[in-house]
Short mmCIF file of C-alpha atoms in Angstrom, two decimals:
data_model
loop_
_atom_site.label_atom_id
_atom_site.label_comp_id
_atom_site.label_asym_id
_atom_site.label_seq_id
_atom_site.Cartn_x
_atom_site.Cartn_y
_atom_site.Cartn_z
CA MET A 12 -30.84 81.00 25.21
CA ALA A 13 -27.96 78.59 24.63
CA THR A 14 -25.70 77.03 22.02
CA TYR A 15 -26.34 73.31 21.77
CA VAL A 16 -23.49 71.17 20.45
CA LEU A 17 -24.85 67.81 19.26
CA ILE A 18 -22.37 64.95 18.86
CA HIS A 19 -23.40 61.78 17.05
CA GLY A 20 -22.21 58.27 17.84
CA ALA A 21 -20.57 55.46 15.87
CA SER A 22 -21.51 54.51 12.30
CA SER A 23 -23.61 57.65 12.06
CA ASP A 24 -23.50 61.34 11.19
CA SER A 25 -25.33 64.54 12.02
CA TRP A 26 -28.54 63.13 10.50
CA LEU A 27 -29.03 61.41 13.86
CA TRP A 28 -30.12 64.81 15.17
CA HIS A 29 -32.26 65.93 12.22
CA ARG A 30 -35.49 65.64 14.25
CA VAL A 31 -33.98 67.42 17.27
CA VAL A 32 -32.28 70.39 15.58
CA PRO A 33 -35.46 72.17 14.36
CA LEU A 34 -37.07 71.81 17.78
CA LEU A 35 -34.12 73.45 19.52
CA ARG A 36 -33.92 76.20 16.90
CA ALA A 37 -37.65 76.83 17.23
CA ALA A 38 -37.01 77.40 20.94
CA GLY A 39 -34.54 80.14 20.02
CA HIS A 40 -31.25 78.27 20.45
CA ASP A 41 -28.17 78.11 18.28
CA VAL A 42 -27.37 74.53 17.25
CA VAL A 43 -24.12 73.02 15.95
CA ALA A 44 -24.31 69.38 14.81
CA PRO A 45 -21.14 68.49 12.89
CA ASP A 46 -20.30 65.36 10.94
CA LEU A 47 -17.32 63.70 12.59
CA PRO A 48 -14.52 62.07 10.50
CA ILE A 49 -15.47 58.60 11.70
CA SER A 50 -14.58 56.85 8.42
CA ASP A 51 -11.03 58.22 8.39
CA PRO A 52 -8.67 55.49 9.64
CA ALA A 53 -6.24 58.19 10.80
CA SER A 54 -8.84 59.95 12.98
CA GLY A 55 -9.70 58.99 16.53
CA ILE A 56 -11.46 60.69 19.41
CA PRO A 57 -9.03 63.66 19.60
CA GLU A 58 -9.60 64.35 15.89
CA TYR A 59 -13.36 64.07 16.40
CA ALA A 60 -13.09 66.75 19.09
CA ASP A 61 -10.98 68.84 16.68
CA ALA A 62 -13.81 68.61 14.13
CA VAL A 63 -16.33 69.86 16.67
CA VAL A 64 -14.12 72.80 17.66
CA ALA A 65 -13.68 73.67 13.99
CA ALA A 66 -17.44 73.53 13.42
CA LEU A 67 -17.98 75.83 16.40
CA GLY A 68 -15.57 78.44 15.09
CA ASP A 69 -15.82 81.60 17.19
CA ARG A 70 -18.57 79.99 19.23
CA ALA A 71 -15.97 77.67 20.80
CA ALA A 72 -15.34 80.46 23.32
CA ALA A 73 -19.00 81.11 24.07
CA ASP A 74 -20.23 81.06 27.65
CA ASP A 75 -23.49 79.23 26.88
CA LEU A 76 -22.32 75.89 25.43
CA ILE A 77 -24.35 72.76 26.14
CA VAL A 78 -22.65 69.60 24.84
CA VAL A 79 -24.97 66.68 24.08
CA ALA A 80 -23.23 63.42 23.17
CA GLN A 81 -24.89 60.20 22.04
CA SER A 82 -23.48 56.66 22.44
CA LEU A 83 -19.80 56.53 21.35
CA GLY A 84 -20.00 60.32 21.12
CA SER A 85 -19.67 60.36 24.91
CA PHE A 86 -15.91 60.01 24.49
CA THR A 87 -15.78 62.94 22.08
CA GLY A 88 -17.91 64.95 24.49
CA THR A 89 -15.51 64.11 27.32
CA VAL A 90 -12.45 65.28 25.37
CA LEU A 91 -14.33 68.33 24.09
CA SER A 92 -15.15 69.36 27.66
CA GLN A 93 -11.41 69.90 28.13
CA ARG A 94 -11.23 72.04 25.00
CA VAL A 95 -14.18 74.42 25.30
CA PRO A 96 -15.84 76.17 28.27
CA ALA A 97 -18.95 73.98 28.29
CA LYS A 98 -21.52 74.85 30.93
CA LEU A 99 -23.34 71.49 30.76
CA LEU A 100 -22.57 68.02 29.39
CA VAL A 101 -25.41 65.62 28.63
CA PHE A 102 -24.82 61.99 27.72
CA VAL A 103 -27.64 60.35 25.72
CA SER A 104 -27.61 56.53 25.65
CA GLY A 105 -23.91 56.97 26.19
CA MET A 106 -20.82 55.02 27.15
CA ALA A 107 -19.93 56.18 30.65
CA PRO A 108 -16.28 57.25 30.43
CA LYS A 109 -13.58 56.54 32.97
CA GLU A 110 -10.37 58.50 33.37
CA GLY A 111 -7.36 56.58 32.06
CA GLU A 112 -9.38 54.09 30.02
CA THR A 113 -9.51 53.94 26.22
CA PRO A 114 -12.81 53.49 24.38
CA GLY A 115 -11.62 50.06 23.28
CA GLU A 116 -11.07 49.00 26.89
CA TRP A 117 -14.56 50.15 27.89
CA TRP A 118 -16.33 47.01 26.66
CA GLY A 119 -14.36 44.55 28.77
CA ALA A 120 -14.02 46.83 31.77
CA THR A 121 -17.79 47.29 32.04
CA GLY A 122 -18.73 43.65 31.47
CA TYR A 123 -20.75 44.67 28.43
CA THR A 124 -20.75 41.36 26.55
CA GLU A 125 -22.13 39.38 29.46
CA ALA A 126 -24.76 42.03 30.21
CA ARG A 127 -25.87 42.19 26.59
CA GLN A 128 -26.09 38.41 26.28
CA ALA A 129 -28.23 38.21 29.42
CA SER A 130 -30.50 40.98 28.13
CA ASP A 131 -30.87 39.37 24.70
CA ALA A 132 -31.83 36.09 26.38
CA ARG A 133 -34.50 37.80 28.50
CA LEU A 134 -35.92 39.53 25.43
CA GLY A 135 -35.75 36.40 23.29
CA LEU A 136 -33.57 38.10 20.69
CA PRO A 137 -31.69 35.84 18.28
CA GLU A 138 -27.91 35.80 18.28
CA GLY A 139 -26.64 38.38 15.84
CA ALA A 140 -29.99 40.19 15.62
CA ASP A 141 -30.00 42.78 12.82
CA LEU A 142 -29.87 46.55 13.09
CA LYS A 143 -33.62 47.03 12.84
CA VAL A 144 -34.24 44.69 15.76
CA VAL A 145 -31.51 46.10 18.02
CA PHE A 146 -31.46 49.81 17.13
CA PHE A 147 -34.59 50.78 15.20
CA HIS A 148 -37.35 48.78 16.92
CA ASP A 149 -39.04 51.93 18.30
CA VAL A 150 -38.16 54.42 15.53
CA PRO A 151 -41.04 55.56 13.26
CA LYS A 152 -41.28 53.54 10.05
CA ASP A 153 -40.67 56.47 7.71
CA VAL A 154 -37.54 57.46 9.64
CA VAL A 155 -36.27 53.87 9.53
CA GLU A 156 -36.81 53.77 5.77
CA GLU A 157 -34.88 56.99 5.31
CA ALA A 158 -32.06 55.72 7.52
CA PHE A 159 -31.64 52.57 5.47
CA GLU A 160 -31.86 54.49 2.19
CA ARG A 161 -29.01 56.69 3.39
CA GLY A 162 -26.98 53.68 4.50
CA GLU A 163 -24.65 53.12 7.42
CA VAL A 164 -21.56 55.30 7.72
CA GLN A 165 -18.38 53.25 7.93
CA GLN A 166 -16.81 53.45 11.38
CA SER A 167 -13.01 53.33 11.69
CA GLU A 168 -11.55 51.29 14.53
CA ARG A 169 -9.19 54.17 15.30
CA ALA A 170 -11.87 55.63 17.60
CA PHE A 171 -11.29 52.83 20.10
CA ALA A 172 -7.52 53.25 20.34
CA PRO A 173 -5.47 55.41 22.74
CA PRO A 174 -5.14 58.03 24.07
CA PRO A 175 -7.13 57.19 27.19
CA MET A 176 -9.90 59.41 28.44
CA PRO A 177 -9.15 62.50 30.52
CA ALA A 178 -11.10 63.29 33.65
CA LEU A 179 -14.27 65.29 33.32
CA PRO A 180 -13.84 68.85 34.63
CA ALA A 181 -14.72 68.80 38.31
CA ASP A 182 -16.97 71.84 38.04
CA LEU A 183 -18.86 70.72 34.93
CA PRO A 184 -22.50 69.68 35.53
CA VAL A 185 -23.14 66.30 33.90
CA ARG A 186 -26.51 64.74 33.14
CA TYR A 187 -27.24 61.32 31.70
CA VAL A 188 -30.43 60.13 30.00
CA VAL A 189 -31.05 56.56 28.87
CA GLY A 190 -33.87 54.70 27.16
CA ARG A 191 -35.70 52.08 29.20
CA ASP A 192 -36.02 49.93 26.08
CA ASP A 193 -32.43 50.22 24.85
CA ARG A 194 -31.45 46.84 23.43
CA PHE A 195 -27.85 47.78 22.68
CA PHE A 196 -27.00 49.17 26.11
CA PRO A 197 -29.54 47.42 28.38
CA LEU A 198 -31.08 49.51 31.14
CA ASP A 199 -29.77 47.48 34.10
CA PHE A 200 -26.28 47.62 32.58
CA GLN A 201 -26.52 51.38 32.17
CA ARG A 202 -27.80 51.89 35.71
CA ARG A 203 -24.86 49.93 37.09
CA THR A 204 -22.06 51.39 34.99
CA ILE A 205 -23.19 55.00 35.32
CA GLN A 206 -23.52 54.70 39.08
CA GLU A 207 -20.11 53.03 39.37
CA ARG A 208 -18.30 55.40 37.04
CA LEU A 209 -20.01 58.74 37.48
CA GLY A 210 -21.51 58.36 40.93
CA PHE A 211 -25.16 59.04 40.13
CA ALA A 212 -28.18 57.32 38.64
CA PRO A 213 -29.22 58.12 35.06
CA ASP A 214 -32.48 59.73 34.13
CA GLU A 215 -34.74 57.31 32.28
CA MET A 216 -37.27 57.79 29.50
CA ASP A 217 -39.21 55.50 27.21
CA GLY A 218 -37.39 54.53 24.05
CA GLY A 219 -34.45 52.55 22.73
CA HIS A 220 -30.90 53.43 21.79
CA LEU A 221 -31.73 56.04 19.15
CA LEU A 222 -33.68 58.52 21.25
CA PRO A 223 -33.01 61.50 18.92
CA LEU A 224 -34.76 59.63 16.10
CA ALA A 225 -37.46 57.87 18.11
CA ARG A 226 -38.53 60.49 20.66
CA PRO A 227 -37.14 63.92 19.71
CA GLU A 228 -39.84 65.94 21.47
CA GLU A 229 -39.38 64.24 24.83
CA LEU A 230 -35.61 64.34 24.50
CA VAL A 231 -35.67 68.08 23.78
CA GLU A 232 -37.93 68.59 26.77
CA ARG A 233 -35.34 66.82 28.91
CA LEU A 234 -32.51 68.90 27.46
CA GLU A 235 -34.40 72.10 28.07
CA ASN A 236 -35.08 71.11 31.68
CA TYR A 237 -31.39 70.42 32.18
CA ARG A 238 -30.59 73.82 30.64
CA VAL A 239 -32.90 75.65 33.02
CA GLU A 240 -31.51 73.73 35.99
CA ALA A 241 -28.01 74.79 34.93
CA GLY A 242 -29.10 78.45 34.85
CA LEU A 243 -28.57 78.88 31.11
#
């Protein structure tokens, strides 16, 4: 069995994982899914990693840690991998990090705006399409309703500021899973940036940007396969 550490992305909280957590626990795993201080204008990625370490407590030294980081959480996962002895790092619909680059520099360095505009044009999406169209198009209706009842968590811009990203530990296995129907980070964009930055192709599954909400069972199956491959 393993300890899964689930890191949410921007404008979100641990609720992102509420359909995943019970599945992992039912499989016998320990799960830690903290709320990061994303609304605090004084907190950036290092402070997010601090919050994860604090939530782990004594488990921060465990030898069975699997870090799973979604979207902007990829940067927190990268910093965390320098802080705890993770045995596996999994990016989910993530932002492929690059050593020496800040999260704010990521958008321009990857050519995101141009890629997104081209994707929106192919899909026929209107300029400035709303959250439901971009993020929740494949999420079950009842989950969407709950998400909008809860409201969006305010995201501080401090997360995109320096310090720049460290290198991933050379001996840390890294996996990357993306949704084929992701409208926020289009598939062809993800294929290119992950290959360029991390040197391998991502694993693909059906679904959009919010895989933990839209397809928790398939995502957990992927995570469990990665765990077995890593010998955990």
